Amino acid sequence: VPADQDEVPGTGRAVACGLAALPEDLDGPVVVTSGDVPLLAMSTTHEFIGAAFGLFGLVEELGGRTAVEVMEEAGLGAGPAADYVAAHPELGGGEHLYLGALISDAMFHIPLLGWARARERAGSAGTWLSRFAWESPATGLSTHCLDLPFAFDCLAHPYCDHTLRAVPPQSLADAVHGDWTRFILTGDPGWRPWDSRGDSRGSGRIYGDPRGA
């Protein structure tokens, strides 16, 4: 079955999915391996980049500090922090956006890779990873749940005007929905599944990246 990244509980030890209840003594996050069930997982590029700061009022907590300074205070070296900021030129609208991107990586993108590795170690069926990168012209970002109208090919629904706040490309919906449908019918969306033994950089698909990456 397709799975949105929301369903990923973390990157801890793998637990086979079955009829039995999970042990009560589990400590820490769990990855459900689902045995012989193939898995298709997708996240968006920017996920909680704005919501994290809007919900928790963390913009004010910056106190005039730069994102690099905050990252350094949190334990990230000056070099990697500067490199991280430089890798996100699309986020030049505020220092908090870089930190929001880092939160999104920690909450979504890195756990997704951990999930794929855990399933592989457990001998589960194939795991296919993808990232939705189309950015709404209204925000310049690809945020949480922006992928869903494309995945379900419902761009004509009136609510999409509120969600996408732009004229979305039907060709992109055709691509995402087509891959999801192919996966449901055949168990293979059309690209290589995750394989840490090979070139893992190619084990995934990016939809609608404006930078062509």
CSV table of N, CA and C in Angstrom, one decimal, residues 20-140:
chain,number,residue,atom,x,y,z
A,20,ALA,N,-0.4,-9.9,15.9
A,20,ALA,CA,-0.1,-9.8,17.3
A,20,ALA,C,0.1,-8.3,17.7
A,21,ALA,N,-0.3,-8.0,18.9
A,21,ALA,CA,0.0,-6.6,19.4
A,21,ALA,C,1.5,-6.4,19.6
A,22,LEU,N,1.9,-5.2,19.5
A,22,LEU,CA,3.3,-4.9,19.8
A,22,LEU,C,3.6,-5.1,21.2
A,23,PRO,N,4.8,-5.5,21.6
A,23,PRO,CA,5.2,-5.7,23.0
A,23,PRO,C,5.1,-4.4,23.8
A,24,GLU,N,4.6,-4.5,25.0
A,24,GLU,CA,4.4,-3.3,25.9
A,24,GLU,C,5.8,-2.7,26.3
A,25,ASP,N,6.9,-3.5,26.3
A,25,ASP,CA,8.1,-3.0,26.8
A,25,ASP,C,9.0,-2.3,25.7
A,26,LEU,N,8.4,-2.0,24.6
A,26,LEU,CA,9.1,-1.2,23.6
A,26,LEU,C,9.5,0.1,24.1
A,27,ASP,N,10.8,0.5,23.9
A,27,ASP,CA,11.3,1.8,24.4
A,27,ASP,C,11.9,2.5,23.2
A,28,GLY,N,11.3,3.7,22.8
A,28,GLY,CA,11.8,4.4,21.7
A,28,GLY,C,11.0,4.2,20.4
A,29,PRO,N,11.3,4.9,19.3
A,29,PRO,CA,10.5,4.8,18.1
A,29,PRO,C,10.6,3.4,17.5
A,30,VAL,N,9.6,3.1,16.7
A,30,VAL,CA,9.5,1.8,16.1
A,30,VAL,C,9.3,1.9,14.6
A,31,VAL,N,9.9,1.1,13.8
A,31,VAL,CA,9.7,1.0,12.4
A,31,VAL,C,9.0,-0.3,12.1
A,32,VAL,N,7.8,-0.2,11.5
A,32,VAL,CA,7.0,-1.4,11.2
A,32,VAL,C,7.5,-1.9,9.8
A,33,THR,N,8.0,-3.1,9.7
A,33,THR,CA,8.6,-3.6,8.5
A,33,THR,C,7.6,-4.3,7.5
A,34,SER,N,6.4,-4.7,8.0
A,34,SER,CA,5.3,-5.2,7.1
A,34,SER,C,5.7,-6.4,6.4
A,35,GLY,N,6.8,-7.1,6.7
A,35,GLY,CA,7.1,-8.4,6.1
A,35,GLY,C,7.2,-8.4,4.6
A,36,ASP,N,6.2,-9.1,3.9
A,36,ASP,CA,6.3,-9.2,2.5
A,36,ASP,C,5.5,-8.1,1.8
A,37,VAL,N,5.1,-7.0,2.5
A,37,VAL,CA,4.3,-6.0,1.9
A,37,VAL,C,5.2,-4.9,1.3
A,38,PRO,N,5.2,-4.6,0.0
A,38,PRO,CA,6.0,-3.5,-0.5
A,38,PRO,C,5.5,-2.2,0.0
A,39,LEU,N,6.4,-1.2,0.0
A,39,LEU,CA,6.0,0.1,0.6
A,39,LEU,C,6.5,1.2,-0.4
A,40,LEU,N,5.6,2.2,-0.6
A,40,LEU,CA,5.9,3.4,-1.3
A,40,LEU,C,5.7,4.6,-0.4
A,41,ALA,N,6.8,5.4,-0.2
A,41,ALA,CA,6.7,6.5,0.8
A,41,ALA,C,7.1,7.8,0.1
A,42,MET,N,6.5,8.8,0.4
A,42,MET,CA,6.8,10.1,-0.2
A,42,MET,C,6.7,11.2,0.8
A,43,SER,N,7.6,12.2,0.8
A,43,SER,CA,7.5,13.4,1.6
A,43,SER,C,7.7,14.6,0.7
A,44,THR,N,7.4,15.8,1.2
A,44,THR,CA,7.6,17.0,0.4
A,44,THR,C,8.9,17.6,0.8
A,45,THR,N,9.4,18.5,-0.1
A,45,THR,CA,10.7,19.1,0.2
A,45,THR,C,10.7,19.9,1.5
A,46,HIS,N,9.7,20.7,1.7
A,46,HIS,CA,9.8,21.7,2.8
A,46,HIS,C,8.9,21.3,4.0
A,47,GLU,N,8.0,20.3,3.9
A,47,GLU,CA,7.2,19.8,5.0
A,47,GLU,C,6.8,20.8,6.0
A,48,PHE,N,7.4,20.8,7.2
A,48,PHE,CA,6.9,21.6,8.3
A,48,PHE,C,7.7,22.9,8.4
A,49,ILE,N,8.3,23.4,7.3
A,49,ILE,CA,9.2,24.5,7.4
A,49,ILE,C,8.6,25.8,8.0
A,50,GLY,N,7.4,26.0,7.7
A,50,GLY,CA,6.7,27.2,8.3
A,50,GLY,C,5.9,26.9,9.5
A,51,ALA,N,5.2,25.7,9.4
A,51,ALA,CA,4.3,25.3,10.5
A,51,ALA,C,5.0,25.2,11.9
A,52,ALA,N,6.2,24.7,11.9
A,52,ALA,CA,6.9,24.5,13.1
A,52,ALA,C,7.1,25.9,13.9
A,53,PHE,N,7.4,26.9,13.1
A,53,PHE,CA,7.7,28.2,13.7
A,53,PHE,C,6.4,28.9,14.0
A,54,GLY,N,5.4,28.7,13.1
A,54,GLY,CA,4.1,29.4,13.3
A,54,GLY,C,3.4,28.8,14.6
A,55,LEU,N,3.5,27.5,14.8
A,55,LEU,CA,2.8,26.9,15.9
A,55,LEU,C,3.4,27.1,17.2
A,56,PHE,N,4.8,27.2,17.2
A,56,PHE,CA,5.5,27.3,18.5
A,56,PHE,C,6.1,28.6,18.8
A,57,GLY,N,5.9,29.6,17.9
A,57,GLY,CA,6.4,30.9,18.1
A,57,GLY,C,7.9,31.0,18.2
A,58,LEU,N,8.6,30.2,17.4
A,58,LEU,CA,10.0,30.2,17.5
A,58,LEU,C,10.7,31.3,16.8
A,59,VAL,N,10.0,32.0,15.9
A,59,VAL,CA,10.7,33.1,15.2
A,59,VAL,C,11.2,34.1,16.2
A,60,GLU,N,10.4,34.4,17.2
A,60,GLU,CA,10.9,35.4,18.2
A,60,GLU,C,12.0,34.8,19.0
A,61,GLU,N,12.1,33.5,19.2
A,61,GLU,CA,13.2,32.9,19.9
A,61,GLU,C,14.6,33.1,19.3
A,62,LEU,N,14.6,33.4,18.0
A,62,LEU,CA,15.9,33.6,17.3
A,62,LEU,C,16.7,34.8,17.9
A,63,GLY,N,15.9,35.8,18.4
A,63,GLY,CA,16.6,36.9,19.0
A,63,GLY,C,17.6,37.6,18.1
A,64,GLY,N,17.4,37.7,16.8
A,64,GLY,CA,18.3,38.3,15.9
A,64,GLY,C,19.5,37.5,15.5
A,65,ARG,N,19.6,36.3,16.0
A,65,ARG,CA,20.7,35.4,15.6
A,65,ARG,C,20.4,34.8,14.2
A,66,THR,N,21.5,34.5,13.5
A,66,THR,CA,21.4,33.8,12.2
A,66,THR,C,21.1,32.3,12.4
A,67,ALA,N,20.7,31.7,11.3
A,67,ALA,CA,20.4,30.3,11.4
A,67,ALA,C,21.7,29.5,11.6
A,68,VAL,N,22.8,30.0,11.0
A,68,VAL,CA,24.1,29.3,11.3
A,68,VAL,C,24.5,29.4,12.7
A,69,GLU,N,24.3,30.6,13.4
A,69,GLU,CA,24.6,30.7,14.8
A,69,GLU,C,23.8,29.8,15.6
A,70,VAL,N,22.5,29.7,15.3
A,70,VAL,CA,21.6,28.8,16.1
A,70,VAL,C,22.1,27.3,15.9
A,71,MET,N,22.4,26.9,14.7
A,71,MET,CA,22.8,25.6,14.4
A,71,MET,C,24.1,25.3,15.2
A,72,GLU,N,25.0,26.2,15.2
A,72,GLU,CA,26.3,26.0,16.0
A,72,GLU,C,26.0,25.9,17.4
A,73,GLU,N,25.1,26.7,18.0
A,73,GLU,CA,24.8,26.6,19.4
A,73,GLU,C,24.1,25.2,19.7
A,74,ALA,N,23.5,24.6,18.7
A,74,ALA,CA,22.8,23.3,18.9
A,74,ALA,C,23.8,22.2,18.7
A,75,GLY,N,25.1,22.5,18.3
A,75,GLY,CA,26.1,21.4,18.2
A,75,GLY,C,26.5,21.1,16.9
A,76,LEU,N,26.0,21.8,15.8
A,76,LEU,CA,26.4,21.5,14.5
A,76,LEU,C,27.6,22.4,14.2
A,77,GLY,N,28.6,21.9,13.6
A,77,GLY,CA,29.8,22.7,13.3
A,77,GLY,C,29.6,23.8,12.4
A,78,ALA,N,30.4,24.8,12.5
A,78,ALA,CA,30.3,26.1,11.6
A,78,ALA,C,30.3,25.7,10.2
A,79,GLY,N,31.2,24.9,9.7
A,79,GLY,CA,31.2,24.5,8.3
A,79,GLY,C,30.0,23.8,7.8
A,80,PRO,N,29.5,22.7,8.4
A,80,PRO,CA,28.3,22.1,8.0
A,80,PRO,C,27.1,23.0,8.1
A,81,ALA,N,27.0,23.8,9.1
A,81,ALA,CA,25.9,24.8,9.2
A,81,ALA,C,25.9,25.7,8.0
A,82,ALA,N,27.0,26.3,7.7
A,82,ALA,CA,27.1,27.2,6.6
A,82,ALA,C,26.8,26.5,5.3
A,83,ASP,N,27.2,25.3,5.1
A,83,ASP,CA,26.9,24.5,3.9
A,83,ASP,C,25.5,24.2,3.8
A,84,TYR,N,24.8,23.9,4.9
A,84,TYR,CA,23.4,23.6,4.9
A,84,TYR,C,22.6,24.8,4.4
A,85,VAL,N,22.9,26.0,4.9
A,85,VAL,CA,22.2,27.2,4.5
A,85,VAL,C,22.5,27.5,3.0
A,86,ALA,N,23.7,27.3,2.6
A,86,ALA,CA,24.1,27.5,1.2
A,86,ALA,C,23.4,26.6,0.3
A,87,ALA,N,23.0,25.4,0.8
A,87,ALA,CA,22.3,24.4,-0.1
A,87,ALA,C,20.8,24.7,-0.3
A,88,HIS,N,20.3,25.8,0.4
A,88,HIS,CA,18.9,26.1,0.3
A,88,HIS,C,18.7,27.6,-0.1
A,89,PRO,N,19.2,27.9,-1.3
A,89,PRO,CA,19.0,29.3,-1.8
A,89,PRO,C,17.6,29.8,-1.9
A,90,GLU,N,16.6,28.8,-2.0
A,90,GLU,CA,15.2,29.2,-2.2
A,90,GLU,C,14.6,29.7,-0.9
A,91,LEU,N,15.4,29.6,0.3
A,91,LEU,CA,14.9,30.0,1.6
A,91,LEU,C,15.4,31.3,2.1
A,92,GLY,N,15.8,32.2,1.2
A,92,GLY,CA,16.4,33.5,1.6
A,92,GLY,C,15.4,34.5,2.2
A,93,GLY,N,14.2,34.1,2.5
A,93,GLY,CA,13.2,35.0,3.0
A,93,GLY,C,13.2,35.2,4.5
A,94,GLY,N,14.1,34.4,5.2
A,94,GLY,CA,14.2,34.6,6.6
A,94,GLY,C,15.0,33.5,7.2
A,95,GLU,N,15.7,33.8,8.3
A,95,GLU,CA,16.6,32.9,8.9
A,95,GLU,C,15.8,31.7,9.5
A,96,HIS,N,14.6,31.9,10.0
A,96,HIS,CA,13.8,30.9,10.5
A,96,HIS,C,13.5,29.8,9.5
A,97,LEU,N,13.5,30.1,8.3
A,97,LEU,CA,13.1,29.1,7.2
A,97,LEU,C,14.2,28.1,7.1
A,98,TYR,N,15.5,28.5,7.3
A,98,TYR,CA,16.6,27.5,7.3
A,98,TYR,C,16.4,26.5,8.4
A,99,LEU,N,16.1,27.0,9.6
A,99,LEU,CA,15.9,26.1,10.8
A,99,LEU,C,14.6,25.3,10.6
A,100,GLY,N,13.6,25.8,9.9
A,100,GLY,CA,12.4,25.0,9.6
A,100,GLY,C,12.8,23.9,8.7
A,101,ALA,N,13.7,24.1,7.7
A,101,ALA,CA,14.1,23.1,6.8
A,101,ALA,C,14.8,22.0,7.6
A,102,LEU,N,15.7,22.4,8.5
A,102,LEU,CA,16.4,21.4,9.3
A,102,LEU,C,15.5,20.6,10.2
A,103,ILE,N,14.4,21.2,10.7
A,103,ILE,CA,13.4,20.5,11.5
A,103,ILE,C,12.7,19.5,10.5
A,104,SER,N,12.4,19.9,9.3
A,104,SER,CA,11.7,19.0,8.4
A,104,SER,C,12.6,17.8,8.0
A,105,ASP,N,13.9,18.1,7.9
A,105,ASP,CA,14.8,17.0,7.6
A,105,ASP,C,14.8,16.0,8.8
A,106,ALA,N,14.9,16.5,10.0
A,106,ALA,CA,15.0,15.7,11.2
A,106,ALA,C,13.7,14.9,11.4
A,107,MET,N,12.5,15.5,11.1
A,107,MET,CA,11.2,14.9,11.3
A,107,MET,C,10.7,14.0,10.2
A,108,PHE,N,11.2,14.3,9.0
A,108,PHE,CA,10.6,13.5,7.8
A,108,PHE,C,11.7,12.8,7.0
A,109,HIS,N,12.6,13.6,6.4
A,109,HIS,CA,13.5,13.1,5.4
A,109,HIS,C,14.5,12.1,6.0
A,110,ILE,N,15.2,12.4,7.1
A,110,ILE,CA,16.1,11.5,7.6
A,110,ILE,C,15.4,10.2,8.2
A,111,PRO,N,14.3,10.3,8.9
A,111,PRO,CA,13.6,9.1,9.4
A,111,PRO,C,13.2,8.2,8.2
A,112,LEU,N,12.8,8.9,7.1
A,112,LEU,CA,12.4,8.1,5.9
A,112,LEU,C,13.5,7.2,5.5
A,113,LEU,N,14.7,7.7,5.4
A,113,LEU,CA,15.9,6.9,5.0
A,113,LEU,C,16.2,5.8,6.1
A,114,GLY,N,16.0,6.2,7.3
A,114,GLY,CA,16.2,5.2,8.4
A,114,GLY,C,15.2,4.0,8.3
A,115,TRP,N,14.0,4.4,7.9
A,115,TRP,CA,12.9,3.4,7.7
A,115,TRP,C,13.2,2.5,6.6
A,116,ALA,N,13.7,3.0,5.5
A,116,ALA,CA,14.1,2.1,4.4
A,116,ALA,C,15.2,1.2,4.8
A,117,ARG,N,16.2,1.7,5.5
A,117,ARG,CA,17.3,0.9,5.9
A,117,ARG,C,16.9,-0.2,6.9
A,118,ALA,N,15.9,0.1,7.8
A,118,ALA,CA,15.4,-0.9,8.8
A,118,ALA,C,14.7,-2.0,8.1
A,119,ARG,N,13.9,-1.6,7.1
A,119,ARG,CA,13.1,-2.6,6.3
A,119,ARG,C,14.0,-3.5,5.5
A,120,GLU,N,15.1,-2.9,5.0
A,120,GLU,CA,16.1,-3.7,4.2
A,120,GLU,C,16.8,-4.7,5.1
A,121,ARG,N,17.2,-4.3,6.3
A,121,ARG,CA,17.9,-5.2,7.3
A,121,ARG,C,16.9,-6.3,7.7
A,122,ALA,N,15.7,-6.0,7.8
A,122,ALA,CA,14.7,-7.0,8.3
A,122,ALA,C,14.3,-7.9,7.2
A,123,GLY,N,14.8,-7.7,5.9
A,123,GLY,CA,14.4,-8.6,4.8
A,123,GLY,C,13.0,-8.3,4.3
A,124,SER,N,12.4,-7.1,4.5
A,124,SER,CA,11.1,-6.8,4.0
A,124,SER,C,11.1,-6.7,2.5
A,125,ALA,N,9.9,-6.7,2.0
A,125,ALA,CA,9.7,-6.4,0.6
A,125,ALA,C,10.2,-5.1,0.2
A,126,GLY,N,10.3,-4.8,-1.1
A,126,GLY,CA,10.9,-3.5,-1.5
A,126,GLY,C,10.3,-2.3,-0.9
A,127,THR,N,11.2,-1.3,-0.8
A,127,THR,CA,10.7,0.1,-0.3
A,127,THR,C,11.1,1.1,-1.3
A,128,TRP,N,10.1,1.8,-1.8
A,128,TRP,CA,10.3,2.8,-2.8
A,128,TRP,C,10.2,4.2,-2.2
A,129,LEU,N,11.2,5.1,-2.4
A,129,LEU,CA,11.2,6.4,-1.8
A,129,LEU,C,10.9,7.5,-2.9
A,130,SER,N,10.3,8.5,-2.6
A,130,SER,CA,10.1,9.6,-3.5
A,130,SER,C,9.9,10.9,-2.7
A,131,ARG,N,10.2,12.0,-3.5
A,131,ARG,CA,10.1,13.4,-2.8
A,131,ARG,C,9.3,14.2,-3.8
A,132,PHE,N,8.3,14.9,-3.2
A,132,PHE,CA,7.5,15.9,-4.0
A,132,PHE,C,8.1,17.3,-3.9
A,133,ALA,N,8.5,17.9,-5.0
A,133,ALA,CA,9.3,19.1,-4.9
A,133,ALA,C,8.6,20.3,-5.6
A,134,TRP,N,7.4,20.1,-6.2
A,134,TRP,CA,6.8,21.2,-6.8
A,134,TRP,C,6.4,22.3,-5.8
A,135,GLU,N,6.8,23.5,-6.1
A,135,GLU,CA,6.6,24.6,-5.2
A,135,GLU,C,5.4,25.5,-5.6
A,136,SER,N,4.5,25.7,-4.7
A,136,SER,CA,3.4,26.6,-5.0
A,136,SER,C,3.9,28.0,-5.4
A,137,PRO,N,3.5,28.6,-6.5
A,137,PRO,CA,3.9,30.0,-6.8
A,137,PRO,C,3.5,31.0,-5.7
A,138,ALA,N,2.5,30.6,-4.9
A,138,ALA,CA,2.0,31.6,-3.9
A,138,ALA,C,3.0,31.6,-2.7
A,139,THR,N,3.7,30.5,-2.5
A,139,THR,CA,4.6,30.5,-1.3
A,139,THR,C,6.0,30.3,-1.7
A,140,GLY,N,6.3,29.7,-2.8
A,140,GLY,CA,7.7,29.4,-3.2
A,140,GLY,C,8.2,28.2,-2.5
